[in-house]
């Protein structure tokens, strides 16, 4: 009987911890996201992912590709026409790991520098650093796909 109570309490605690972890998207009220077709992930000397998280960078690129946005290398932006640059978003991401993993991907209008959308994926049971981070990336990927759905 006591083991059932312990099991029940463990399940309740896990559910409570999971409930605190939310994934969401925030979109500017003044922007029509349907106009955007291209995305370029910022990858320069001032914006780099920490070395211990490099293996997850592939999954972050995959997350952006799961949407309708077509990836363009940051070194090839100048090859786009001005009409294509009008439909380009710059993408920057951040990863934070404390008791939960949080992955945030921000989309910025190339022409104005204005943030237009932010997608957040979070997960944290605190059992495994890499498992929590992988699940957070899956969740941010889902948010990106819902924010920029394929036509």
PDB file of C-alpha atoms in Angstrom:
ATOM      1  CA  UNK A   1       0.000   0.000   0.000  1.00  0.00           C
ATOM      2  CA  UNK A   2       2.817   2.413   0.879  1.00  0.00           C
ATOM      3  CA  UNK A   3       4.614   1.666  -2.403  1.00  0.00           C
ATOM      4  CA  UNK A   4       1.466   2.669  -4.316  1.00  0.00           C
ATOM      5  CA  UNK A   5       1.314   5.953  -2.443  1.00  0.00           C
ATOM      6  CA  UNK A   6       4.998   6.621  -3.193  1.00  0.00           C
ATOM      7  CA  UNK A   7       4.432   5.767  -6.874  1.00  0.00           C
ATOM      8  CA  UNK A   8       1.423   8.094  -6.996  1.00  0.00           C
ATOM      9  CA  UNK A   9       3.397  10.926  -5.374  1.00  0.00           C
ATOM     10  CA  UNK A  10       6.255  10.490  -7.833  1.00  0.00           C
ATOM     11  CA  UNK A  11       3.823  10.673 -10.769  1.00  0.00           C
ATOM     12  CA  UNK A  12       2.212  13.807  -9.312  1.00  0.00           C
ATOM     13  CA  UNK A  13       5.611  15.476  -8.833  1.00  0.00           C
ATOM     14  CA  UNK A  14       6.668  14.655 -12.399  1.00  0.00           C
ATOM     15  CA  UNK A  15       3.388  16.002 -13.762  1.00  0.00           C
ATOM     16  CA  UNK A  16       3.792  19.193 -11.728  1.00  0.00           C
ATOM     17  CA  UNK A  17       7.329  19.719 -13.012  1.00  0.00           C
ATOM     18  CA  UNK A  18       6.219  19.104 -16.592  1.00  0.00           C
ATOM     19  CA  UNK A  19       3.323  21.521 -16.236  1.00  0.00           C
ATOM     20  CA  UNK A  20       5.699  24.340 -15.304  1.00  0.00           C
ATOM     21  CA  UNK A  21       7.569  23.893 -18.559  1.00  0.00           C
ATOM     22  CA  UNK A  22       5.783  25.687 -21.384  1.00  0.00           C
ATOM     23  CA  UNK A  23       6.493  25.963 -25.058  1.00  0.00           C
ATOM     24  CA  UNK A  24       4.969  28.857 -26.961  1.00  0.00           C
ATOM     25  CA  UNK A  25       5.285  31.293 -29.816  1.00  0.00           C
ATOM     26  CA  UNK A  26       4.942  35.055 -29.706  1.00  0.00           C
ATOM     27  CA  UNK A  27       4.143  36.898 -32.922  1.00  0.00           C
ATOM     28  CA  UNK A  28       4.029  40.645 -33.481  1.00  0.00           C
ATOM     29  CA  UNK A  29       0.515  42.007 -33.983  1.00  0.00           C
ATOM     30  CA  UNK A  30       1.732  44.336 -36.731  1.00  0.00           C
ATOM     31  CA  UNK A  31       3.361  41.801 -39.021  1.00  0.00           C
ATOM     32  CA  UNK A  32       1.987  39.490 -41.712  1.00  0.00           C
ATOM     33  CA  UNK A  33       4.103  36.345 -41.411  1.00  0.00           C
ATOM     34  CA  UNK A  34       2.717  34.928 -44.649  1.00  0.00           C
ATOM     35  CA  UNK A  35       4.934  37.308 -46.677  1.00  0.00           C
ATOM     36  CA  UNK A  36       8.150  35.663 -45.482  1.00  0.00           C
ATOM     37  CA  UNK A  37       9.701  32.916 -47.606  1.00  0.00           C
ATOM     38  CA  UNK A  38      13.369  32.845 -46.635  1.00  0.00           C
ATOM     39  CA  UNK A  39      15.389  32.491 -43.454  1.00  0.00           C
ATOM     40  CA  UNK A  40      19.065  32.935 -42.738  1.00  0.00           C
ATOM     41  CA  UNK A  41      20.513  31.738 -39.464  1.00  0.00           C
ATOM     42  CA  UNK A  42      22.939  34.254 -38.024  1.00  0.00           C
ATOM     43  CA  UNK A  43      26.329  32.592 -37.851  1.00  0.00           C
ATOM     44  CA  UNK A  44      29.142  35.072 -37.431  1.00  0.00           C
ATOM     45  CA  UNK A  45      31.990  35.779 -35.032  1.00  0.00           C
ATOM     46  CA  UNK A  46      29.799  37.733 -32.619  1.00  0.00           C
ATOM     47  CA  UNK A  47      27.016  35.151 -32.490  1.00  0.00           C
ATOM     48  CA  UNK A  48      28.156  31.574 -31.911  1.00  0.00           C
ATOM     49  CA  UNK A  49      26.661  28.658 -30.038  1.00  0.00           C
ATOM     50  CA  UNK A  50      28.756  27.490 -27.056  1.00  0.00           C
ATOM     51  CA  UNK A  51      31.127  24.644 -27.952  1.00  0.00           C
ATOM     52  CA  UNK A  52      29.458  22.170 -25.593  1.00  0.00           C
ATOM     53  CA  UNK A  53      26.189  22.665 -27.477  1.00  0.00           C
ATOM     54  CA  UNK A  54      27.548  22.407 -31.040  1.00  0.00           C
ATOM     55  CA  UNK A  55      26.065  18.959 -31.593  1.00  0.00           C
ATOM     56  CA  UNK A  56      22.595  20.451 -31.166  1.00  0.00           C
ATOM     57  CA  UNK A  57      23.119  23.100 -33.863  1.00  0.00           C
ATOM     58  CA  UNK A  58      22.166  20.577 -36.551  1.00  0.00           C
ATOM     59  CA  UNK A  59      18.827  19.999 -34.843  1.00  0.00           C
ATOM     60  CA  UNK A  60      18.233  23.762 -34.660  1.00  0.00           C
ATOM     61  CA  UNK A  61      18.794  24.081 -38.417  1.00  0.00           C
ATOM     62  CA  UNK A  62      16.434  21.125 -38.916  1.00  0.00           C
ATOM     63  CA  UNK A  63      13.857  22.910 -36.755  1.00  0.00           C
ATOM     64  CA  UNK A  64      13.865  25.945 -39.069  1.00  0.00           C
ATOM     65  CA  UNK A  65      13.734  23.698 -42.147  1.00  0.00           C
ATOM     66  CA  UNK A  66      10.634  21.984 -40.736  1.00  0.00           C
ATOM     67  CA  UNK A  67       8.717  25.156 -41.591  1.00  0.00           C
ATOM     68  CA  UNK A  68       7.881  26.626 -45.003  1.00  0.00           C
ATOM     69  CA  UNK A  69      10.900  28.932 -44.805  1.00  0.00           C
ATOM     70  CA  UNK A  70      13.720  28.226 -47.235  1.00  0.00           C
ATOM     71  CA  UNK A  71      17.168  28.460 -45.662  1.00  0.00           C
ATOM     72  CA  UNK A  72      19.692  30.827 -47.215  1.00  0.00           C
ATOM     73  CA  UNK A  73      23.313  30.948 -46.098  1.00  0.00           C
ATOM     74  CA  UNK A  74      24.246  34.216 -44.421  1.00  0.00           C
ATOM     75  CA  UNK A  75      27.147  34.607 -46.875  1.00  0.00           C
ATOM     76  CA  UNK A  76      24.748  34.390 -49.852  1.00  0.00           C
ATOM     77  CA  UNK A  77      22.198  37.010 -48.773  1.00  0.00           C
ATOM     78  CA  UNK A  78      23.708  39.543 -51.173  1.00  0.00           C
ATOM     79  CA  UNK A  79      22.863  37.201 -54.056  1.00  0.00           C
ATOM     80  CA  UNK A  80      19.138  37.564 -53.324  1.00  0.00           C
ATOM     81  CA  UNK A  81      17.090  40.117 -55.243  1.00  0.00           C
ATOM     82  CA  UNK A  82      15.694  43.069 -53.310  1.00  0.00           C
ATOM     83  CA  UNK A  83      12.227  41.455 -53.496  1.00  0.00           C
ATOM     84  CA  UNK A  84      13.629  38.269 -51.964  1.00  0.00           C
ATOM     85  CA  UNK A  85      15.398  40.237 -49.216  1.00  0.00           C
ATOM     86  CA  UNK A  86      12.017  41.857 -48.413  1.00  0.00           C
ATOM     87  CA  UNK A  87      10.780  38.316 -47.638  1.00  0.00           C
ATOM     88  CA  UNK A  88      13.850  37.307 -45.609  1.00  0.00           C
ATOM     89  CA  UNK A  89      14.028  36.662 -41.888  1.00  0.00           C
ATOM     90  CA  UNK A  90      17.213  36.518 -39.875  1.00  0.00           C
ATOM     91  CA  UNK A  91      17.178  33.759 -37.291  1.00  0.00           C
ATOM     92  CA  UNK A  92      19.019  33.722 -34.015  1.00  0.00           C
ATOM     93  CA  UNK A  93      18.702  31.171 -31.277  1.00  0.00           C
ATOM     94  CA  UNK A  94      19.560  30.814 -27.647  1.00  0.00           C
ATOM     95  CA  UNK A  95      19.826  27.842 -25.340  1.00  0.00           C
ATOM     96  CA  UNK A  96      19.525  27.976 -21.585  1.00  0.00           C
ATOM     97  CA  UNK A  97      19.826  24.953 -19.321  1.00  0.00           C
ATOM     98  CA  UNK A  98      19.135  25.172 -15.615  1.00  0.00           C
ATOM     99  CA  UNK A  99      16.654  22.769 -14.052  1.00  0.00           C
ATOM    100  CA  UNK A 100      14.910  22.800 -17.428  1.00  0.00           C
ATOM    101  CA  UNK A 101      16.139  23.188 -20.989  1.00  0.00           C
ATOM    102  CA  UNK A 102      14.815  26.228 -22.858  1.00  0.00           C
ATOM    103  CA  UNK A 103      15.492  26.827 -26.549  1.00  0.00           C
ATOM    104  CA  UNK A 104      14.402  30.157 -28.030  1.00  0.00           C
ATOM    105  CA  UNK A 105      14.456  30.931 -31.748  1.00  0.00           C
ATOM    106  CA  UNK A 106      13.889  34.559 -32.779  1.00  0.00           C
ATOM    107  CA  UNK A 107      12.922  35.690 -36.266  1.00  0.00           C
ATOM    108  CA  UNK A 108      13.952  39.207 -37.300  1.00  0.00           C
ATOM    109  CA  UNK A 109      12.883  41.091 -40.436  1.00  0.00           C
ATOM    110  CA  UNK A 110      16.016  41.522 -42.559  1.00  0.00           C
ATOM    111  CA  UNK A 111      15.067  44.928 -43.951  1.00  0.00           C
ATOM    112  CA  UNK A 112      13.972  46.601 -40.710  1.00  0.00           C
ATOM    113  CA  UNK A 113      15.816  44.647 -38.004  1.00  0.00           C
ATOM    114  CA  UNK A 114      12.490  44.291 -36.191  1.00  0.00           C
ATOM    115  CA  UNK A 115      11.779  41.059 -34.298  1.00  0.00           C
ATOM    116  CA  UNK A 116       8.572  39.591 -35.735  1.00  0.00           C
ATOM    117  CA  UNK A 117       8.285  36.208 -34.012  1.00  0.00           C
ATOM    118  CA  UNK A 118       9.825  34.239 -31.195  1.00  0.00           C
ATOM    119  CA  UNK A 119       9.389  30.498 -30.690  1.00  0.00           C
ATOM    120  CA  UNK A 120      10.196  28.840 -27.401  1.00  0.00           C
ATOM    121  CA  UNK A 121      10.593  25.164 -26.648  1.00  0.00           C
ATOM    122  CA  UNK A 122      11.053  24.045 -23.081  1.00  0.00           C
ATOM    123  CA  UNK A 123      11.336  20.749 -21.291  1.00  0.00           C
ATOM    124  CA  UNK A 124      12.673  19.778 -17.945  1.00  0.00           C
ATOM    125  CA  UNK A 125      12.450  16.772 -15.787  1.00  0.00           C
ATOM    126  CA  UNK A 126      16.025  17.350 -14.695  1.00  0.00           C
ATOM    127  CA  UNK A 127      16.935  13.718 -15.198  1.00  0.00           C
ATOM    128  CA  UNK A 128      19.250  14.103 -18.179  1.00  0.00           C
ATOM    129  CA  UNK A 129      20.815  17.246 -19.617  1.00  0.00           C
ATOM    130  CA  UNK A 130      20.928  15.930 -23.184  1.00  0.00           C
ATOM    131  CA  UNK A 131      17.459  14.349 -23.125  1.00  0.00           C
ATOM    132  CA  UNK A 132      15.900  17.541 -21.783  1.00  0.00           C
ATOM    133  CA  UNK A 133      17.676  19.607 -24.454  1.00  0.00           C
ATOM    134  CA  UNK A 134      16.667  17.246 -27.273  1.00  0.00           C
ATOM    135  CA  UNK A 135      13.041  17.381 -26.135  1.00  0.00           C
ATOM    136  CA  UNK A 136      13.169  21.195 -25.895  1.00  0.00           C
ATOM    137  CA  UNK A 137      14.490  21.335 -29.479  1.00  0.00           C
ATOM    138  CA  UNK A 138      11.644  19.048 -30.627  1.00  0.00           C
ATOM    139  CA  UNK A 139       9.186  21.380 -28.960  1.00  0.00           C
ATOM    140  CA  UNK A 140      10.655  24.531 -30.490  1.00  0.00           C
ATOM    141  CA  UNK A 141      10.606  22.779 -33.876  1.00  0.00           C
ATOM    142  CA  UNK A 142       6.883  22.195 -33.436  1.00  0.00           C
ATOM    143  CA  UNK A 143       6.372  25.856 -32.514  1.00  0.00           C
ATOM    144  CA  UNK A 144       8.303  26.984 -35.606  1.00  0.00           C
ATOM    145  CA  UNK A 145       6.257  24.665 -37.853  1.00  0.00           C
ATOM    146  CA  UNK A 146       3.024  26.032 -36.399  1.00  0.00           C
ATOM    147  CA  UNK A 147       4.178  29.649 -36.694  1.00  0.00           C
ATOM    148  CA  UNK A 148       5.392  29.226 -40.304  1.00  0.00           C
ATOM    149  CA  UNK A 149       3.229  26.342 -41.597  1.00  0.00           C
ATOM    150  CA  UNK A 150       3.891  24.768 -44.960  1.00  0.00           C
ATOM    151  CA  UNK A 151       1.369  25.856 -47.575  1.00  0.00           C
TER     152      UNK A 151
END
